mmCIF file of C-alpha atoms in Angstrom:
data_model
loop_
_atom_site.group_PDB
_atom_site.id
_atom_site.type_symbol
_atom_site.label_atom_id
_atom_site.label_comp_id
_atom_site.label_asym_id
_atom_site.label_seq_id
_atom_site.Cartn_x
_atom_site.Cartn_y
_atom_site.Cartn_z
ATOM 1 C CA UNK A 1 -27.994 -43.589 15.830
ATOM 2 C CA UNK A 2 -24.235 -43.082 15.509
ATOM 3 C CA UNK A 3 -24.723 -40.209 13.101
ATOM 4 C CA UNK A 4 -27.082 -38.508 15.563
ATOM 5 C CA UNK A 5 -24.504 -38.784 18.365
ATOM 6 C CA UNK A 6 -21.767 -37.512 16.073
ATOM 7 C CA UNK A 7 -23.913 -34.554 14.956
ATOM 8 C CA UNK A 8 -24.768 -33.729 18.573
ATOM 9 C CA UNK A 9 -21.099 -33.859 19.599
ATOM 10 C CA UNK A 10 -20.087 -31.566 16.739
ATOM 11 C CA UNK A 11 -22.829 -29.071 17.593
ATOM 12 C CA UNK A 12 -21.817 -29.078 21.261
ATOM 13 C CA UNK A 13 -18.171 -28.432 20.380
ATOM 14 C CA UNK A 14 -19.174 -25.563 18.090
ATOM 15 C CA UNK A 15 -21.452 -24.061 20.737
ATOM 16 C CA UNK A 16 -18.774 -24.254 23.451
ATOM 17 C CA UNK A 17 -16.170 -22.794 21.107
ATOM 18 C CA UNK A 18 -18.466 -19.917 20.194
ATOM 19 C CA UNK A 19 -19.371 -19.123 23.797
ATOM 20 C CA UNK A 20 -15.817 -19.105 25.111
ATOM 21 C CA UNK A 21 -14.191 -17.785 21.956
ATOM 22 C CA UNK A 22 -16.433 -14.761 21.682
ATOM 23 C CA UNK A 23 -16.651 -13.905 25.380
ATOM 24 C CA UNK A 24 -16.448 -10.240 26.272
ATOM 25 C CA UNK A 25 -13.030 -9.307 27.548
ATOM 26 C CA UNK A 26 -12.763 -6.501 30.066
ATOM 27 C CA UNK A 27 -9.678 -4.347 30.243
ATOM 28 C CA UNK A 28 -8.659 -3.063 33.641
ATOM 29 C CA UNK A 29 -6.398 -0.101 33.736
ATOM 30 C CA UNK A 30 -4.933 1.420 36.865
ATOM 31 C CA UNK A 31 -3.279 4.233 34.939
ATOM 32 C CA UNK A 32 -4.898 7.641 34.853
ATOM 33 C CA UNK A 33 -5.703 9.350 31.614
ATOM 34 C CA UNK A 34 -3.089 11.875 30.501
ATOM 35 C CA UNK A 35 -4.128 15.494 30.772
ATOM 36 C CA UNK A 36 -1.543 18.025 29.675
ATOM 37 C CA UNK A 37 -0.940 20.882 32.053
ATOM 38 C CA UNK A 38 -1.158 24.366 30.715
ATOM 39 C CA UNK A 39 2.202 26.040 30.271
ATOM 40 C CA UNK A 40 2.464 29.797 30.164
ATOM 41 C CA UNK A 41 4.684 31.060 27.341
ATOM 42 C CA UNK A 42 7.660 33.127 28.426
ATOM 43 C CA UNK A 43 8.230 36.545 26.959
ATOM 44 C CA UNK A 44 10.991 36.509 24.372
ATOM 45 C CA UNK A 45 14.222 38.148 25.397
ATOM 46 C CA UNK A 46 16.019 40.106 22.726
ATOM 47 C CA UNK A 47 19.546 38.863 22.082
ATOM 48 C CA UNK A 48 21.086 40.300 18.913
ATOM 49 C CA UNK A 49 23.980 37.828 18.928
ATOM 50 C CA UNK A 50 21.647 34.846 19.073
ATOM 51 C CA UNK A 51 19.501 36.238 16.262
ATOM 52 C CA UNK A 52 22.469 36.726 13.948
ATOM 53 C CA UNK A 53 23.733 33.231 14.762
ATOM 54 C CA UNK A 54 20.250 31.868 14.092
ATOM 55 C CA UNK A 55 20.083 33.738 10.798
ATOM 56 C CA UNK A 56 23.448 32.428 9.641
ATOM 57 C CA UNK A 57 22.502 28.909 10.693
ATOM 58 C CA UNK A 58 19.214 29.234 8.812
ATOM 59 C CA UNK A 59 21.023 30.528 5.721
ATOM 60 C CA UNK A 60 23.482 27.631 5.887
ATOM 61 C CA UNK A 61 20.623 25.147 6.206
ATOM 62 C CA UNK A 62 18.847 26.701 3.224
ATOM 63 C CA UNK A 63 22.068 26.592 1.207
ATOM 64 C CA UNK A 64 22.610 22.916 2.074
ATOM 65 C CA UNK A 65 19.009 22.112 1.202
ATOM 66 C CA UNK A 66 19.257 23.878 -2.147
ATOM 67 C CA UNK A 67 22.518 22.041 -2.920
ATOM 68 C CA UNK A 68 20.913 18.719 -1.989
ATOM 69 C CA UNK A 69 17.891 19.529 -4.148
ATOM 70 C CA UNK A 70 20.134 20.373 -7.099
ATOM 71 C CA UNK A 71 22.103 17.153 -6.604
ATOM 72 C CA UNK A 72 18.921 15.093 -6.372
ATOM 73 C CA UNK A 73 17.509 16.768 -9.484
ATOM 74 C CA UNK A 74 20.712 16.027 -11.406
ATOM 75 C CA UNK A 75 20.585 12.388 -10.281
ATOM 76 C CA UNK A 76 16.931 12.121 -11.337
ATOM 77 C CA UNK A 77 17.704 13.593 -14.756
ATOM 78 C CA UNK A 78 20.640 11.224 -15.201
ATOM 79 C CA UNK A 79 18.481 8.252 -14.212
ATOM 80 C CA UNK A 80 15.813 9.327 -16.696
ATOM 81 C CA UNK A 81 18.411 9.627 -19.475
ATOM 82 C CA UNK A 82 19.812 6.186 -18.661
ATOM 83 C CA UNK A 83 16.319 4.692 -18.609
ATOM 84 C CA UNK A 84 15.518 6.279 -21.964
ATOM 85 C CA UNK A 85 18.724 4.821 -23.435
ATOM 86 C CA UNK A 86 17.906 1.364 -22.045
ATOM 87 C CA UNK A 87 14.355 1.555 -23.404
ATOM 88 C CA UNK A 88 15.650 2.624 -26.797
ATOM 89 C CA UNK A 89 18.163 -0.248 -26.846
ATOM 90 C CA UNK A 90 15.440 -2.736 -25.895
ATOM 91 C CA UNK A 91 13.166 -1.420 -28.641
ATOM 92 C CA UNK A 92 15.957 -1.674 -31.206
ATOM 93 C CA UNK A 93 16.726 -5.233 -30.114
ATOM 94 C CA UNK A 94 13.052 -6.196 -30.341
ATOM 95 C CA UNK A 95 12.834 -4.638 -33.802
ATOM 96 C CA UNK A 96 15.945 -6.565 -34.905
ATOM 97 C CA UNK A 97 14.522 -9.839 -33.623
ATOM 98 C CA UNK A 98 11.202 -9.185 -35.303
ATOM 99 C CA UNK A 99 12.922 -8.314 -38.576
ATOM 100 C CA UNK A 100 15.007 -11.488 -38.358
ATOM 101 C CA UNK A 101 11.909 -13.593 -37.809
ATOM 102 C CA UNK A 102 10.143 -11.903 -40.711
ATOM 103 C CA UNK A 103 13.185 -12.409 -42.905
ATOM 104 C CA UNK A 104 13.386 -16.046 -41.871
ATOM 105 C CA UNK A 105 9.944 -16.905 -43.129
ATOM 106 C CA UNK A 106 10.072 -20.248 -41.430
ATOM 107 C CA UNK A 107 7.451 -22.401 -42.998
ATOM 108 C CA UNK A 108 5.374 -25.002 -41.192
ATOM 109 C CA UNK A 109 6.233 -28.664 -41.618
ATOM 110 C CA UNK A 110 3.383 -31.144 -41.934
ATOM 111 C CA UNK A 111 3.345 -34.785 -40.926
ATOM 112 C CA UNK A 112 1.281 -37.605 -42.358
ATOM 113 C CA UNK A 113 -2.131 -37.914 -40.732
ATOM 114 C CA UNK A 114 -1.845 -39.986 -37.538
ATOM 115 C CA UNK A 115 1.761 -40.804 -38.388
ATOM 116 C CA UNK A 116 5.144 -39.841 -36.960
ATOM 117 C CA UNK A 117 6.833 -39.610 -40.357
ATOM 118 C CA UNK A 118 7.269 -36.368 -42.283
ATOM 119 C CA UNK A 119 5.717 -36.165 -45.724
ATOM 120 C CA UNK A 120 8.111 -36.357 -48.671
ATOM 121 C CA UNK A 121 7.174 -32.898 -49.981
ATOM 122 C CA UNK A 122 7.898 -31.384 -46.538
ATOM 123 C CA UNK A 123 11.492 -32.598 -46.233
ATOM 124 C CA UNK A 124 12.821 -29.800 -48.462
ATOM 125 C CA UNK A 125 11.049 -27.167 -46.341
ATOM 126 C CA UNK A 126 12.476 -28.752 -43.198
ATOM 127 C CA UNK A 127 15.997 -28.524 -44.666
ATOM 128 C CA UNK A 128 15.534 -24.789 -45.442
ATOM 129 C CA UNK A 129 14.261 -24.148 -41.922
ATOM 130 C CA UNK A 130 17.117 -26.097 -40.346
ATOM 131 C CA UNK A 131 19.741 -24.233 -42.420
ATOM 132 C CA UNK A 132 18.346 -20.885 -41.360
ATOM 133 C CA UNK A 133 18.120 -21.938 -37.700
ATOM 134 C CA UNK A 134 21.735 -23.183 -37.672
ATOM 135 C CA UNK A 135 22.833 -19.869 -39.210
ATOM 136 C CA UNK A 136 20.932 -17.979 -36.462
ATOM 137 C CA UNK A 137 21.463 -19.942 -33.217
ATOM 138 C CA UNK A 138 20.247 -17.152 -30.895
ATOM 139 C CA UNK A 139 16.791 -17.045 -32.453
ATOM 140 C CA UNK A 140 13.958 -18.450 -30.394
ATOM 141 C CA UNK A 141 10.956 -19.836 -32.212
#
């Protein structure tokens, strides 16, 4: 009986939430839609002084743009060179680390079965590994 009441209450809450949550919302707008008015173009008046000033301004803008483009290109090339040098240094470092690990030839150390003690024949290998690791403290295993 209680479960039926609980189920009914849950269904009622869901129904009310759906009805009011998904209700259609109307938008009222008092503003009129924008319609651009038609503007008649004016005939161009010939002014030789203005044209020469415009031409010089345009030439100056083009010159500035070309200088900026050259500067940006030089910066891009420099960034590419620096990135190539960094990549090369990282590759060399990785190769050195790999060579050091290959040269180390660290051997595995075995324990007794279900025991915490190291086998007697493995103690010598552990000493070799520890000597190499103390000689190369920056190496990560």
